[in-house]
Tab-separated table of C-alpha atoms in Angstrom:
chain	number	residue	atom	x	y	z
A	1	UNK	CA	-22.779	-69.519	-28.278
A	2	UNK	CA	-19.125	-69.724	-26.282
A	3	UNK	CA	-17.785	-67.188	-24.099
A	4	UNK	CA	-16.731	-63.710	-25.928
A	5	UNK	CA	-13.335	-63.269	-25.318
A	6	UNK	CA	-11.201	-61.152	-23.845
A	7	UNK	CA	-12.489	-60.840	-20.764
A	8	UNK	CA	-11.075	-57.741	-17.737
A	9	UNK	CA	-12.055	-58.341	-14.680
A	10	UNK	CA	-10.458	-57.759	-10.898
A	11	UNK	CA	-8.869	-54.743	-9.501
A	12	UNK	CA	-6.381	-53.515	-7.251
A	13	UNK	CA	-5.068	-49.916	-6.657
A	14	UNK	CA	-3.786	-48.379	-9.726
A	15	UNK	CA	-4.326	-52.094	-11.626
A	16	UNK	CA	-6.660	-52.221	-14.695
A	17	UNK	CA	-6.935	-56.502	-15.579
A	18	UNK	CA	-6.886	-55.906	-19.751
A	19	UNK	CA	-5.515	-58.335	-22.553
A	20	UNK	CA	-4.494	-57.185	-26.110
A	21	UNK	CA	-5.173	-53.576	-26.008
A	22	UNK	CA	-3.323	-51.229	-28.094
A	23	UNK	CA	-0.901	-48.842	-26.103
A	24	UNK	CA	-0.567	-45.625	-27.379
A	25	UNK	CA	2.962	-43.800	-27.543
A	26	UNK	CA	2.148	-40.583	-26.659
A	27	UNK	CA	0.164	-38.077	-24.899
A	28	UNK	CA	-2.024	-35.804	-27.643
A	29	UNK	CA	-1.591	-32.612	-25.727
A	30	UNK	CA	-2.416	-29.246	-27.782
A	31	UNK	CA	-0.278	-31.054	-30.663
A	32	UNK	CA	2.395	-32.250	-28.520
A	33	UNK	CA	3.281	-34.362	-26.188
A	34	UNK	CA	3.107	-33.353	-22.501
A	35	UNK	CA	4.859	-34.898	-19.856
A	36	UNK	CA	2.798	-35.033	-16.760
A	37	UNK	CA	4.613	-35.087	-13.380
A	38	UNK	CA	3.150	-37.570	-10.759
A	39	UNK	CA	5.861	-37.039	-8.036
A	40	UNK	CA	5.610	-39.266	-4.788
A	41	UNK	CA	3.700	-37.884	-1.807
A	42	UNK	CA	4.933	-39.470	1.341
A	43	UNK	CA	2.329	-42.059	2.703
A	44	UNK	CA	-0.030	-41.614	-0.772
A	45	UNK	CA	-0.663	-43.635	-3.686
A	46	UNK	CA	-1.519	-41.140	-6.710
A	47	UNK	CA	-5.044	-42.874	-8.125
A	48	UNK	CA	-5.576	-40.968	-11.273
A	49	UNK	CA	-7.563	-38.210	-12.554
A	50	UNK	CA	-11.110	-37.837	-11.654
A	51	UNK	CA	-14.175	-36.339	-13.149
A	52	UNK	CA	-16.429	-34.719	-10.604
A	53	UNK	CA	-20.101	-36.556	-10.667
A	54	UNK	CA	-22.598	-34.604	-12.450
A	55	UNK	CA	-24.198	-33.330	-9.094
A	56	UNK	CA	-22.285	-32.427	-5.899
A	57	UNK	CA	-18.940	-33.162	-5.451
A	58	UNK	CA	-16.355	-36.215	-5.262
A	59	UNK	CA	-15.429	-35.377	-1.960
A	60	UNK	CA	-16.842	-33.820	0.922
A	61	UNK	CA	-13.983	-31.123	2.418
A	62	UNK	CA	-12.300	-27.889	0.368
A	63	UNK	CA	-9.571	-25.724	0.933
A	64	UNK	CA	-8.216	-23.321	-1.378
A	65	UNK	CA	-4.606	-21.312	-1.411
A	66	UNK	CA	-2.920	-19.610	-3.872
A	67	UNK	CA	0.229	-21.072	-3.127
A	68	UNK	CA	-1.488	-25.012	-3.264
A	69	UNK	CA	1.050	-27.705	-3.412
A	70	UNK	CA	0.133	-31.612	-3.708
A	71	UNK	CA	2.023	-31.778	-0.037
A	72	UNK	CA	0.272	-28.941	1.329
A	73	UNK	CA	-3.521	-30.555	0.563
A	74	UNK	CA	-2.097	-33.921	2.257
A	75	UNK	CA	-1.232	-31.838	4.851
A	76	UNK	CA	-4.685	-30.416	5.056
A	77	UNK	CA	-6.192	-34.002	4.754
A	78	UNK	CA	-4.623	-35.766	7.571
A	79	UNK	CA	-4.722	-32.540	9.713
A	80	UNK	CA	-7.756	-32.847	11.757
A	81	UNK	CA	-9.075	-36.148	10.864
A	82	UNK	CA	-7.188	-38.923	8.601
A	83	UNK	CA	-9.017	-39.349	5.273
A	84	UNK	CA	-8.856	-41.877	3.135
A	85	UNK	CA	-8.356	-39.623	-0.374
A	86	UNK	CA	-7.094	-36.411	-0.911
A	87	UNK	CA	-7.208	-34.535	-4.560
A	88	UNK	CA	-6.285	-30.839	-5.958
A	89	UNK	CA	-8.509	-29.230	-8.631
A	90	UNK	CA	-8.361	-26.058	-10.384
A	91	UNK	CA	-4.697	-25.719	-9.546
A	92	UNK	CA	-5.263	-24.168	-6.031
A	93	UNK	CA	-8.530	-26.632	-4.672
A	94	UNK	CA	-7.753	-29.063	-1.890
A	95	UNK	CA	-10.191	-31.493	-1.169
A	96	UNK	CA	-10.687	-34.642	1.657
A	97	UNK	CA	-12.532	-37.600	1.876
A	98	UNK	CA	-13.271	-41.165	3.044
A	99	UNK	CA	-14.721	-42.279	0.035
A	100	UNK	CA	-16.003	-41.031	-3.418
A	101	UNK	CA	-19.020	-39.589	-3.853
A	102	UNK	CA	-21.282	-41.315	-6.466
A	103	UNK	CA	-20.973	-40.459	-10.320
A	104	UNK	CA	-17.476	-40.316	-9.880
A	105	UNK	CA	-15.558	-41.183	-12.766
A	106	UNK	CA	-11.871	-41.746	-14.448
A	107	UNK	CA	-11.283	-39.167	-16.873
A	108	UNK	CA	-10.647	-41.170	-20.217
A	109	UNK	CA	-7.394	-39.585	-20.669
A	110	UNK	CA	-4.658	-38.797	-17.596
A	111	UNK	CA	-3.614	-35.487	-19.316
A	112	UNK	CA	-6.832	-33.972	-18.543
A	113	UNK	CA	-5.711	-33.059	-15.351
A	114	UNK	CA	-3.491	-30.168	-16.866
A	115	UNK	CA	-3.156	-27.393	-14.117
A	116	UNK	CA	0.176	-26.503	-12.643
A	117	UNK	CA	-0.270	-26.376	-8.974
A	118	UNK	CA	1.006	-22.885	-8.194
A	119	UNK	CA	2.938	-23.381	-4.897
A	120	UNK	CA	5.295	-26.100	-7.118
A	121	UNK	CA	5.237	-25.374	-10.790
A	122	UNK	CA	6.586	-29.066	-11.318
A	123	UNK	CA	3.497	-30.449	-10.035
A	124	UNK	CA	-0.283	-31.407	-11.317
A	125	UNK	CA	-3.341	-29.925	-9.390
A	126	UNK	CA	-6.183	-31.313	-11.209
A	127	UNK	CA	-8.194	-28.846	-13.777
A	128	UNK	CA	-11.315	-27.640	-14.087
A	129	UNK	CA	-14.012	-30.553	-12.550
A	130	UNK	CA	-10.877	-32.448	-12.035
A	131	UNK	CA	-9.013	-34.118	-9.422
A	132	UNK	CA	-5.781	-35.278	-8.975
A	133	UNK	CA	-6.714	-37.885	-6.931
A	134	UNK	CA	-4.377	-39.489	-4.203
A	135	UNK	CA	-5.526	-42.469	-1.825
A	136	UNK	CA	-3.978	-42.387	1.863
A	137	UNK	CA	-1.677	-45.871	2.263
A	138	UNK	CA	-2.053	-46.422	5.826
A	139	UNK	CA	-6.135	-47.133	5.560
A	140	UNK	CA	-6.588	-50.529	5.119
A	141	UNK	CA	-7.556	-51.902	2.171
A	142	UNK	CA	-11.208	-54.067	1.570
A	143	UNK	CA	-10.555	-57.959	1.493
A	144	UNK	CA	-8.334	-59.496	-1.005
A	145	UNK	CA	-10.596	-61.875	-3.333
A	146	UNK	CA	-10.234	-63.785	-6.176
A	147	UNK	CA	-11.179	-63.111	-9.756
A	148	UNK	CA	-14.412	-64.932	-11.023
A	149	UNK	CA	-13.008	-66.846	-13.754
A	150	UNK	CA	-16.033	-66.514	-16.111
A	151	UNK	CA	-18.859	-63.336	-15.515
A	152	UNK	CA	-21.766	-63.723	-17.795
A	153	UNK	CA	-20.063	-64.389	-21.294
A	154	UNK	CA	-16.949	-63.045	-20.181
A	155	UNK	CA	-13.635	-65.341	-19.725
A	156	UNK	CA	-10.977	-63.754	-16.990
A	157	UNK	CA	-7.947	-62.843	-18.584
A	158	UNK	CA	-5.708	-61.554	-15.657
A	159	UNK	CA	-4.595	-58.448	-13.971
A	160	UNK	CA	-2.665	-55.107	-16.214
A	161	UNK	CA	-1.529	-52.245	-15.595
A	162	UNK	CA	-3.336	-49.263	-16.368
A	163	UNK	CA	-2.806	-45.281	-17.456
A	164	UNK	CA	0.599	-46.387	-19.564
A	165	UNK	CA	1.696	-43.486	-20.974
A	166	UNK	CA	-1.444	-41.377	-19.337
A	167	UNK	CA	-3.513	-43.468	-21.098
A	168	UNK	CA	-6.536	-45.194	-20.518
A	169	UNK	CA	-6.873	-48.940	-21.889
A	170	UNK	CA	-10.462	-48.370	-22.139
A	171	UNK	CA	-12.563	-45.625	-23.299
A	172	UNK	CA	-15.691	-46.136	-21.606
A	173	UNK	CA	-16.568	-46.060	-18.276
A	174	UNK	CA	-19.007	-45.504	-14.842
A	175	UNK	CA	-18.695	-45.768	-11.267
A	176	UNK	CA	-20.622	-47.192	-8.173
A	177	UNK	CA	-20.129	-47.697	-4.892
A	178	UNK	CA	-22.250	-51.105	-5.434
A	179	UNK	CA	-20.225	-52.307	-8.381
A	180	UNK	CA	-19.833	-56.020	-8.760
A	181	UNK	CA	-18.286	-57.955	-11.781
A	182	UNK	CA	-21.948	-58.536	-12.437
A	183	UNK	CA	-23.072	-54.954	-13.068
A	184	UNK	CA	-20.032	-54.238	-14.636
A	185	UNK	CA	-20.800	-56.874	-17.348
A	186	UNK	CA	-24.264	-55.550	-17.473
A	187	UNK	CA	-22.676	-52.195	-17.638
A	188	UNK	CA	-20.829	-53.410	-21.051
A	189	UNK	CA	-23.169	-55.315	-22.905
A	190	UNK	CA	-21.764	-56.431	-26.038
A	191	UNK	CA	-18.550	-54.884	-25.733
A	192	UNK	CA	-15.639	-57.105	-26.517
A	193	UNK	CA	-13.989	-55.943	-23.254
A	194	UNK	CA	-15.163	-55.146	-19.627
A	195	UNK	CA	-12.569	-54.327	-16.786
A	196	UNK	CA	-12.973	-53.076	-13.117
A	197	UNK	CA	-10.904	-50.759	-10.981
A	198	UNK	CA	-10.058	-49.329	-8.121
A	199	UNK	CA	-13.384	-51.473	-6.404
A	200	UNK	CA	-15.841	-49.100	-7.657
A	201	UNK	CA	-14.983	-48.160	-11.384
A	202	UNK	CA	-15.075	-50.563	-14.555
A	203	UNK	CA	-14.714	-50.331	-17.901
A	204	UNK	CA	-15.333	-51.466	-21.273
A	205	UNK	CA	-14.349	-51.382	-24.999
A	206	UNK	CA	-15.058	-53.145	-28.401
C-alpha cells in the first residue's frame, strides 16, 4: 500500500505545515463573530492559547493584579530572571516560564481565550485554564532542521500557517516535550493528516 497523503510535518514558531484544509470564515463566538485582539508586545512573539495540563500547571511562576495588562506580566517575566514564555489567565493571572510543563496543549479554537485583561480592556488575558501564551524573542531558538520527507506512511507536504482566522487547521491534538515526527505519526494513526508545532505539539485530522 503507497504513502497516505497529505502529509504535515515540521514546525516553526507560530507555523502549522498543513495542505488542503478547509479555512473557516469566522469565529463562532456566542452566535457572533468576535474579534480577538493580539496586539504586539515589545520583544514577544504571541504563541497561541493554551490549555493547562490536567495536573499542575503550564508554567512554574504566578502573579496576580487587578489591573493585569499583557505588558505588565512581561514586565513581571523578565524582572528578576529572563524567561523564555510568559502567559495571562483568568484575566488578571501572570505567569513565567522556561518551558511548558507537560500535558500542555493548544486549545482547538483561539477564541477560547476570551477574558478582557482588566488593566487594558482592548486586550486578551487568557480564560479560565487558559493562557495567552507569549514566547520571549531574544532566547535562542533549538537548531534549524529539515523536514523528513516521508514519516511512516506519511508524504511531507510543506510548511502553513496556522490559527487563520483563530482557527485551528486541526482538531486534534497532544503535547510532549519528547515529540518527534515519529510519535507524532504514532500519535495519529490512521488519520489522513498529522502536523507538528511549536517543537513539542502536533496534530492530526481525517
Amino acid at each position: 500500500m503507497g504513502p497516505k497523503a497529505p502529509f504535515l510535518c515540521q514546525l516553526g514558531t507560530a507555523v502549522l505545515l498543513a495542505l488542503q484544509v478547509q479555512r473557516v470564515a469566522s469565529i463562532p463566538f456566542n452566535g457572533q463573530a468576535r474579534q480577538v485582539s493580539r496586539p504586539a508586545i515589545s520583544g514577544y512573539t504571541y504563541e497561541g492559547c493554551y490549555v493547562e495540563p490536567n495536573n499542575g500547571r503550564a508554567l512554574e511562576v504566578v502573579k496576580a493584579d487587578d489591573l493585569m495588562t499583557l505588558e505588565m506580566c512581561a514586565e513581571i517575566c523578565s524582572t528578576s530572571a529572563k524567561k523564555t514564555y510568559f502567559g495571562v489567565e483568568y484575566g488578571k493571572e501572570c505567569w513565567c516560564g522556561s518551558a511548558l510543563a507537560p500535558g500542555t496543549t493548544i486549545a482547538a479554537d483561539d477564541s477560547e481565550c476570551s477574558f478582557t485583561c482588566p488593566g487594558n480592556s482592548v486586550e486578551t488575558c487568557g480564560a479560565g485554564f487558559r493562557l495567552s501564551l507569549y514566547k520571549n524573542d531574544d532566547i535562542a531558538a533549538g537548531p534549524v532542521v529539515s523536514a523528513k520527507s516521508t514519516v511512516g506512511n506519511y508524504v511531507h507536504q510543506g510548511c502553513y500557517s496556522d490559527l487563520v482566522q483563530g482557527q485551528r487547521a486541526l482538531s486534534r491534538t497532544s503535547a510532549g516535550d519528547a515529540m518527534t515526527p515519529e510519535s507524532c505519526a504514532a500519535f495519529c494513526g490512521s488519520d489522513t493528516y498529522m502536523a507538528l508545532e511549536y517543537g513539542s505539539s502536533d496534530f492530526c485530522a481525517s
